[in-house]
Amino acid sequence: MVYAMGYPSGLWLLPACIFCLLVSAGCIAEESEPPYVQLPVSPVPTPTPDSPVVTVPLADLALQKEDLPPDYRLKDRTVTSYDGAGQVFRDLGWQQGYEVTYYRMDTDRNDITIISQEIAVYPIKTVRDAYSLKKEKLLPEEDSRTDYQVPFPPTGDRSIAWREVSTSGMVPVVTYTVIFTKKNVYEKIALTGTSTDYELLKTLATTAAEKIR
């Protein structure tokens, strides 16, 4: 009897089984792309334009006790009345004002020092005129030997400082004063007494100017 030539029964299934095993093992799997992850995008902050006029309450512009040496005490803190501004400055559009005073006293040495701050708000177009008038009223006469302008770090938009000595009493009294403007604010800070500190005045003026925003 003659038998037909061929593969043994079931041998043809072997390649198919091997293919299935490779696929299940991942050897012939197609490469899949990594999942797309969208990172959060932070918004770019838009700069806020700086206001040409003061935007904080006047009480926040006043020097606080923590701005001064610890031995100073509050003497007075008040708003300025409309009548107290003076007609000339009301004509320039004076809007509001604030004043604060501190003092330091040593009774054993008969020594006292006073720090006063005057704040006034004007329209932006007239604050320079108010500064010029204050400057004319406060600057000493040219032939004065005890009153003179002193060098001072630039403060605010414009500033000037001077030193005055009063010898009318038993003990000479020295006064350092600086006036300056920033935005639409005029300020005057004076340090007067039998003991004074020019460096302290510079620090106080810088602190006061930084409060104007």
PDB file of C-alpha atoms in Angstrom:
ATOM      1  CA  MET A   1       0.000   0.000   0.000  1.00  0.00           C
ATOM      2  CA  VAL A   2       1.391   3.441  -0.883  1.00  0.00           C
ATOM      3  CA  TYR A   3       0.928   6.314   1.614  1.00  0.00           C
ATOM      4  CA  ALA A   4       0.889  10.073   0.613  1.00  0.00           C
ATOM      5  CA  MET A   5       4.017  12.073   1.614  1.00  0.00           C
ATOM      6  CA  GLY A   6       3.360  15.016   4.087  1.00  0.00           C
ATOM      7  CA  TYR A   7       3.821  16.389   7.613  1.00  0.00           C
ATOM      8  CA  PRO A   8       2.826  14.285  10.537  1.00  0.00           C
ATOM      9  CA  SER A   9      -0.681  14.904  11.710  1.00  0.00           C
ATOM     10  CA  GLY A  10      -0.931  18.183  13.717  1.00  0.00           C
ATOM     11  CA  LEU A  11       2.614  19.328  12.894  1.00  0.00           C
ATOM     12  CA  TRP A  12       1.365  22.215  10.819  1.00  0.00           C
ATOM     13  CA  LEU A  13      -0.214  23.793  13.920  1.00  0.00           C
ATOM     14  CA  LEU A  14       3.193  24.345  15.565  1.00  0.00           C
ATOM     15  CA  PRO A  15       4.161  27.620  13.761  1.00  0.00           C
ATOM     16  CA  ALA A  16       0.772  29.106  14.505  1.00  0.00           C
ATOM     17  CA  CYS A  17       1.089  28.298  18.191  1.00  0.00           C
ATOM     18  CA  ILE A  18       4.572  29.860  18.368  1.00  0.00           C
ATOM     19  CA  PHE A  19       3.270  33.062  16.725  1.00  0.00           C
ATOM     20  CA  CYS A  20       0.448  33.337  19.229  1.00  0.00           C
ATOM     21  CA  LEU A  21       2.882  32.880  22.143  1.00  0.00           C
ATOM     22  CA  LEU A  22       5.179  35.630  20.833  1.00  0.00           C
ATOM     23  CA  VAL A  23       2.301  38.024  20.415  1.00  0.00           C
ATOM     24  CA  SER A  24       0.988  37.354  23.918  1.00  0.00           C
ATOM     25  CA  ALA A  25       4.481  37.909  25.323  1.00  0.00           C
ATOM     26  CA  GLY A  26       4.714  41.256  23.610  1.00  0.00           C
ATOM     27  CA  CYS A  27       7.613  40.354  21.342  1.00  0.00           C
ATOM     28  CA  ILE A  28       5.722  41.202  18.180  1.00  0.00           C
ATOM     29  CA  ALA A  29       3.532  43.911  19.634  1.00  0.00           C
ATOM     30  CA  GLU A  30       3.370  47.268  17.920  1.00  0.00           C
ATOM     31  CA  GLU A  31       5.070  50.143  19.751  1.00  0.00           C
ATOM     32  CA  SER A  32       2.476  52.487  21.241  1.00  0.00           C
ATOM     33  CA  GLU A  33       3.168  56.234  21.608  1.00  0.00           C
ATOM     34  CA  PRO A  34       3.475  57.558  25.185  1.00  0.00           C
ATOM     35  CA  PRO A  35       0.318  59.276  26.426  1.00  0.00           C
ATOM     36  CA  TYR A  36       0.275  63.075  25.833  1.00  0.00           C
ATOM     37  CA  VAL A  37       0.385  64.993  29.079  1.00  0.00           C
ATOM     38  CA  GLN A  38      -0.464  68.704  28.919  1.00  0.00           C
ATOM     39  CA  LEU A  39       1.471  70.708  31.497  1.00  0.00           C
ATOM     40  CA  PRO A  40      -0.389  73.523  33.260  1.00  0.00           C
ATOM     41  CA  VAL A  41       0.483  76.954  31.895  1.00  0.00           C
ATOM     42  CA  SER A  42       0.878  79.701  34.479  1.00  0.00           C
ATOM     43  CA  PRO A  43      -0.622  83.017  33.385  1.00  0.00           C
ATOM     44  CA  VAL A  44       1.883  85.814  32.835  1.00  0.00           C
ATOM     45  CA  PRO A  45       1.130  88.610  35.332  1.00  0.00           C
ATOM     46  CA  THR A  46       0.266  91.919  33.759  1.00  0.00           C
ATOM     47  CA  PRO A  47       2.181  94.787  35.414  1.00  0.00           C
ATOM     48  CA  THR A  48      -0.082  97.308  37.083  1.00  0.00           C
ATOM     49  CA  PRO A  49       0.710 100.898  36.121  1.00  0.00           C
ATOM     50  CA  ASP A  50       2.005 102.993  38.994  1.00  0.00           C
ATOM     51  CA  SER A  51      -0.577 105.550  40.090  1.00  0.00           C
ATOM     52  CA  PRO A  52       0.609 109.180  39.821  1.00  0.00           C
ATOM     53  CA  VAL A  53      -1.267 110.016  43.037  1.00  0.00           C
ATOM     54  CA  VAL A  54      -1.188 108.532  46.515  1.00  0.00           C
ATOM     55  CA  THR A  55      -3.492 105.532  46.953  1.00  0.00           C
ATOM     56  CA  VAL A  56      -3.249 104.837  50.704  1.00  0.00           C
ATOM     57  CA  PRO A  57      -4.910 106.648  53.641  1.00  0.00           C
ATOM     58  CA  LEU A  58      -2.965 109.547  55.131  1.00  0.00           C
ATOM     59  CA  ALA A  59      -2.832 107.822  58.525  1.00  0.00           C
ATOM     60  CA  ASP A  60      -0.755 105.080  56.863  1.00  0.00           C
ATOM     61  CA  LEU A  61       1.748 107.705  55.650  1.00  0.00           C
ATOM     62  CA  ALA A  62       2.456 108.959  59.151  1.00  0.00           C
ATOM     63  CA  LEU A  63       5.549 107.762  60.997  1.00  0.00           C
ATOM     64  CA  GLN A  64       4.702 105.038  63.485  1.00  0.00           C
ATOM     65  CA  LYS A  65       6.258 104.463  66.887  1.00  0.00           C
ATOM     66  CA  GLU A  66       8.164 101.453  65.566  1.00  0.00           C
ATOM     67  CA  ASP A  67       9.794 103.710  62.946  1.00  0.00           C
ATOM     68  CA  LEU A  68      11.535 105.693  65.701  1.00  0.00           C
ATOM     69  CA  PRO A  69      14.055 104.811  68.413  1.00  0.00           C
ATOM     70  CA  PRO A  70      12.336 103.091  71.371  1.00  0.00           C
ATOM     71  CA  ASP A  71      12.733 106.048  73.749  1.00  0.00           C
ATOM     72  CA  TYR A  72      10.376 108.291  71.736  1.00  0.00           C
ATOM     73  CA  ARG A  73       6.748 108.685  72.768  1.00  0.00           C
ATOM     74  CA  LEU A  74       3.701 109.856  70.862  1.00  0.00           C
ATOM     75  CA  LYS A  75       2.696 113.431  71.718  1.00  0.00           C
ATOM     76  CA  ASP A  76      -0.013 114.164  69.147  1.00  0.00           C
ATOM     77  CA  ARG A  77      -1.551 112.648  66.028  1.00  0.00           C
ATOM     78  CA  THR A  78      -4.328 114.400  64.138  1.00  0.00           C
ATOM     79  CA  VAL A  79      -5.830 115.296  60.793  1.00  0.00           C
ATOM     80  CA  THR A  80      -5.326 118.856  59.567  1.00  0.00           C
ATOM     81  CA  SER A  81      -8.452 120.989  59.334  1.00  0.00           C
ATOM     82  CA  TYR A  82      -9.321 122.859  56.144  1.00  0.00           C
ATOM     83  CA  ASP A  83      -8.966 126.213  57.922  1.00  0.00           C
ATOM     84  CA  GLY A  84      -5.601 125.167  59.299  1.00  0.00           C
ATOM     85  CA  ALA A  85      -4.180 124.690  55.800  1.00  0.00           C
ATOM     86  CA  GLY A  86      -3.967 128.441  55.087  1.00  0.00           C
ATOM     87  CA  GLN A  87      -5.639 130.363  52.291  1.00  0.00           C
ATOM     88  CA  VAL A  88      -2.631 130.366  49.965  1.00  0.00           C
ATOM     89  CA  PHE A  89      -2.431 126.593  50.021  1.00  0.00           C
ATOM     90  CA  ARG A  90      -6.192 126.145  49.788  1.00  0.00           C
ATOM     91  CA  ASP A  91      -6.002 128.190  46.591  1.00  0.00           C
ATOM     92  CA  LEU A  92      -3.501 125.622  45.293  1.00  0.00           C
ATOM     93  CA  GLY A  93      -6.098 122.920  45.793  1.00  0.00           C
ATOM     94  CA  TRP A  94      -5.086 121.590  49.198  1.00  0.00           C
ATOM     95  CA  GLN A  95      -7.149 118.431  49.689  1.00  0.00           C
ATOM     96  CA  GLN A  96      -6.292 116.925  53.061  1.00  0.00           C
ATOM     97  CA  GLY A  97      -3.551 116.833  55.657  1.00  0.00           C
ATOM     98  CA  TYR A  98      -2.184 114.915  58.631  1.00  0.00           C
ATOM     99  CA  GLU A  99       0.258 115.699  61.437  1.00  0.00           C
ATOM    100  CA  VAL A 100       2.061 113.615  64.026  1.00  0.00           C
ATOM    101  CA  THR A 101       4.507 114.536  66.809  1.00  0.00           C
ATOM    102  CA  TYR A 102       6.800 112.429  68.975  1.00  0.00           C
ATOM    103  CA  TYR A 103       9.102 113.460  71.801  1.00  0.00           C
ATOM    104  CA  ARG A 104      11.942 112.123  73.943  1.00  0.00           C
ATOM    105  CA  MET A 105      12.723 113.624  77.368  1.00  0.00           C
ATOM    106  CA  ASP A 106      15.452 113.218  79.943  1.00  0.00           C
ATOM    107  CA  THR A 107      14.482 115.284  82.990  1.00  0.00           C
ATOM    108  CA  ASP A 108      17.733 114.573  84.808  1.00  0.00           C
ATOM    109  CA  ARG A 109      19.706 116.238  82.021  1.00  0.00           C
ATOM    110  CA  ASN A 110      17.015 118.800  81.156  1.00  0.00           C
ATOM    111  CA  ASP A 111      17.121 117.375  77.642  1.00  0.00           C
ATOM    112  CA  ILE A 112      14.241 117.114  75.180  1.00  0.00           C
ATOM    113  CA  THR A 113      13.966 116.273  71.486  1.00  0.00           C
ATOM    114  CA  ILE A 114      10.837 116.568  69.327  1.00  0.00           C
ATOM    115  CA  ILE A 115      10.120 114.966  65.950  1.00  0.00           C
ATOM    116  CA  SER A 116       7.224 116.380  63.941  1.00  0.00           C
ATOM    117  CA  GLN A 117       5.806 115.350  60.589  1.00  0.00           C
ATOM    118  CA  GLU A 118       3.454 117.375  58.381  1.00  0.00           C
ATOM    119  CA  ILE A 119       1.678 115.707  55.433  1.00  0.00           C
ATOM    120  CA  ALA A 120      -0.476 117.434  52.806  1.00  0.00           C
ATOM    121  CA  VAL A 121      -2.107 116.244  49.595  1.00  0.00           C
ATOM    122  CA  TYR A 122      -2.532 118.481  46.530  1.00  0.00           C
ATOM    123  CA  PRO A 123      -3.543 118.017  42.905  1.00  0.00           C
ATOM    124  CA  ILE A 124      -0.615 116.599  40.958  1.00  0.00           C
ATOM    125  CA  LYS A 125      -0.326 119.808  38.916  1.00  0.00           C
ATOM    126  CA  THR A 126       0.066 122.121  41.941  1.00  0.00           C
ATOM    127  CA  VAL A 127       2.116 120.102  44.434  1.00  0.00           C
ATOM    128  CA  ARG A 128       5.321 121.595  43.014  1.00  0.00           C
ATOM    129  CA  ASP A 129       3.978 125.125  43.589  1.00  0.00           C
ATOM    130  CA  ALA A 130       3.090 124.264  47.179  1.00  0.00           C
ATOM    131  CA  TYR A 131       6.618 122.918  47.691  1.00  0.00           C
ATOM    132  CA  SER A 132       8.142 126.120  46.284  1.00  0.00           C
ATOM    133  CA  LEU A 133       6.090 128.321  48.625  1.00  0.00           C
ATOM    134  CA  LYS A 134       6.971 126.203  51.652  1.00  0.00           C
ATOM    135  CA  LYS A 135      10.608 126.331  50.663  1.00  0.00           C
ATOM    136  CA  GLU A 136      10.597 130.133  50.412  1.00  0.00           C
ATOM    137  CA  LYS A 137       8.951 130.470  53.828  1.00  0.00           C
ATOM    138  CA  LEU A 138      11.244 128.047  55.612  1.00  0.00           C
ATOM    139  CA  LEU A 139      14.677 128.697  54.146  1.00  0.00           C
ATOM    140  CA  PRO A 140      16.882 130.957  56.302  1.00  0.00           C
ATOM    141  CA  GLU A 141      18.035 134.380  55.215  1.00  0.00           C
ATOM    142  CA  GLU A 142      21.246 134.555  53.202  1.00  0.00           C
ATOM    143  CA  ASP A 143      23.195 136.466  55.865  1.00  0.00           C
ATOM    144  CA  SER A 144      22.257 134.072  58.677  1.00  0.00           C
ATOM    145  CA  ARG A 145      25.241 132.570  60.487  1.00  0.00           C
ATOM    146  CA  THR A 146      23.281 129.945  62.405  1.00  0.00           C
ATOM    147  CA  ASP A 147      20.834 128.787  59.713  1.00  0.00           C
ATOM    148  CA  TYR A 148      22.044 127.098  56.560  1.00  0.00           C
ATOM    149  CA  GLN A 149      21.184 124.445  54.020  1.00  0.00           C
ATOM    150  CA  VAL A 150      22.756 121.043  54.624  1.00  0.00           C
ATOM    151  CA  PRO A 151      23.556 118.216  52.180  1.00  0.00           C
ATOM    152  CA  PHE A 152      20.821 115.603  52.181  1.00  0.00           C
ATOM    153  CA  PRO A 153      20.163 112.414  50.186  1.00  0.00           C
ATOM    154  CA  PRO A 154      17.598 112.965  47.398  1.00  0.00           C
ATOM    155  CA  THR A 155      14.182 112.119  48.795  1.00  0.00           C
ATOM    156  CA  GLY A 156      11.022 111.684  46.744  1.00  0.00           C
ATOM    157  CA  ASP A 157      10.687 113.783  43.587  1.00  0.00           C
ATOM    158  CA  ARG A 158      12.332 116.894  45.049  1.00  0.00           C
ATOM    159  CA  SER A 159      13.739 117.716  48.477  1.00  0.00           C
ATOM    160  CA  ILE A 160      15.823 120.157  50.494  1.00  0.00           C
ATOM    161  CA  ALA A 161      17.100 120.229  54.087  1.00  0.00           C
ATOM    162  CA  TRP A 162      18.592 122.793  56.417  1.00  0.00           C
ATOM    163  CA  ARG A 163      19.917 123.292  59.936  1.00  0.00           C
ATOM    164  CA  GLU A 164      18.896 126.065  62.326  1.00  0.00           C
ATOM    165  CA  VAL A 165      20.307 126.993  65.725  1.00  0.00           C
ATOM    166  CA  SER A 166      18.386 129.066  68.251  1.00  0.00           C
ATOM    167  CA  THR A 167      20.456 130.724  70.979  1.00  0.00           C
ATOM    168  CA  SER A 168      17.661 132.743  72.558  1.00  0.00           C
ATOM    169  CA  GLY A 169      17.385 130.432  75.570  1.00  0.00           C
ATOM    170  CA  MET A 170      19.847 129.254  78.186  1.00  0.00           C
ATOM    171  CA  VAL A 171      20.681 126.174  76.113  1.00  0.00           C
ATOM    172  CA  PRO A 172      21.109 126.238  72.319  1.00  0.00           C
ATOM    173  CA  VAL A 173      18.340 124.418  70.448  1.00  0.00           C
ATOM    174  CA  VAL A 174      19.130 122.842  67.075  1.00  0.00           C
ATOM    175  CA  THR A 175      16.536 122.051  64.408  1.00  0.00           C
ATOM    176  CA  TYR A 176      17.050 119.874  61.340  1.00  0.00           C
ATOM    177  CA  THR A 177      14.270 120.086  58.775  1.00  0.00           C
ATOM    178  CA  VAL A 178      13.646 118.358  55.463  1.00  0.00           C
ATOM    179  CA  ILE A 179      10.803 118.999  53.029  1.00  0.00           C
ATOM    180  CA  PHE A 180      10.046 116.846  50.003  1.00  0.00           C
ATOM    181  CA  THR A 181       7.318 115.828  47.586  1.00  0.00           C
ATOM    182  CA  LYS A 182       6.444 112.468  46.089  1.00  0.00           C
ATOM    183  CA  LYS A 183       3.547 111.956  43.698  1.00  0.00           C
ATOM    184  CA  ASN A 184       0.963 114.525  44.888  1.00  0.00           C
ATOM    185  CA  VAL A 185       2.112 114.517  48.534  1.00  0.00           C
ATOM    186  CA  TYR A 186       4.093 117.242  50.308  1.00  0.00           C
ATOM    187  CA  GLU A 187       5.883 116.399  53.574  1.00  0.00           C
ATOM    188  CA  LYS A 188       7.896 118.232  56.170  1.00  0.00           C
ATOM    189  CA  ILE A 189       9.829 116.392  58.884  1.00  0.00           C
ATOM    190  CA  ALA A 190      11.601 118.346  61.607  1.00  0.00           C
ATOM    191  CA  LEU A 191      13.851 117.169  64.431  1.00  0.00           C
ATOM    192  CA  THR A 192      14.454 119.809  67.097  1.00  0.00           C
ATOM    193  CA  GLY A 193      15.803 119.913  70.637  1.00  0.00           C
ATOM    194  CA  THR A 194      18.806 120.180  72.903  1.00  0.00           C
ATOM    195  CA  SER A 195      19.972 116.841  71.481  1.00  0.00           C
ATOM    196  CA  THR A 196      19.521 116.126  67.776  1.00  0.00           C
ATOM    197  CA  ASP A 197      20.610 113.477  65.296  1.00  0.00           C
ATOM    198  CA  TYR A 198      21.055 114.357  61.621  1.00  0.00           C
ATOM    199  CA  GLU A 199      21.423 110.674  60.669  1.00  0.00           C
ATOM    200  CA  LEU A 200      18.119 109.846  62.318  1.00  0.00           C
ATOM    201  CA  LEU A 201      16.405 112.521  60.239  1.00  0.00           C
ATOM    202  CA  LYS A 202      17.769 110.925  57.051  1.00  0.00           C
ATOM    203  CA  THR A 203      16.418 107.545  58.106  1.00  0.00           C
ATOM    204  CA  LEU A 204      12.995 108.962  58.968  1.00  0.00           C
ATOM    205  CA  ALA A 205      12.754 110.826  55.656  1.00  0.00           C
ATOM    206  CA  THR A 206      13.542 107.655  53.719  1.00  0.00           C
ATOM    207  CA  THR A 207      10.970 105.698  55.707  1.00  0.00           C
ATOM    208  CA  ALA A 208       8.306 108.359  55.184  1.00  0.00           C
ATOM    209  CA  ALA A 209       8.923 108.549  51.431  1.00  0.00           C
ATOM    210  CA  GLU A 210       8.663 104.759  51.075  1.00  0.00           C
ATOM    211  CA  LYS A 211       5.190 104.839  52.664  1.00  0.00           C
ATOM    212  CA  ILE A 212       3.859 106.972  49.795  1.00  0.00           C
ATOM    213  CA  ARG A 213       2.440 104.569  47.199  1.00  0.00           C
TER     214      ARG A 213
END
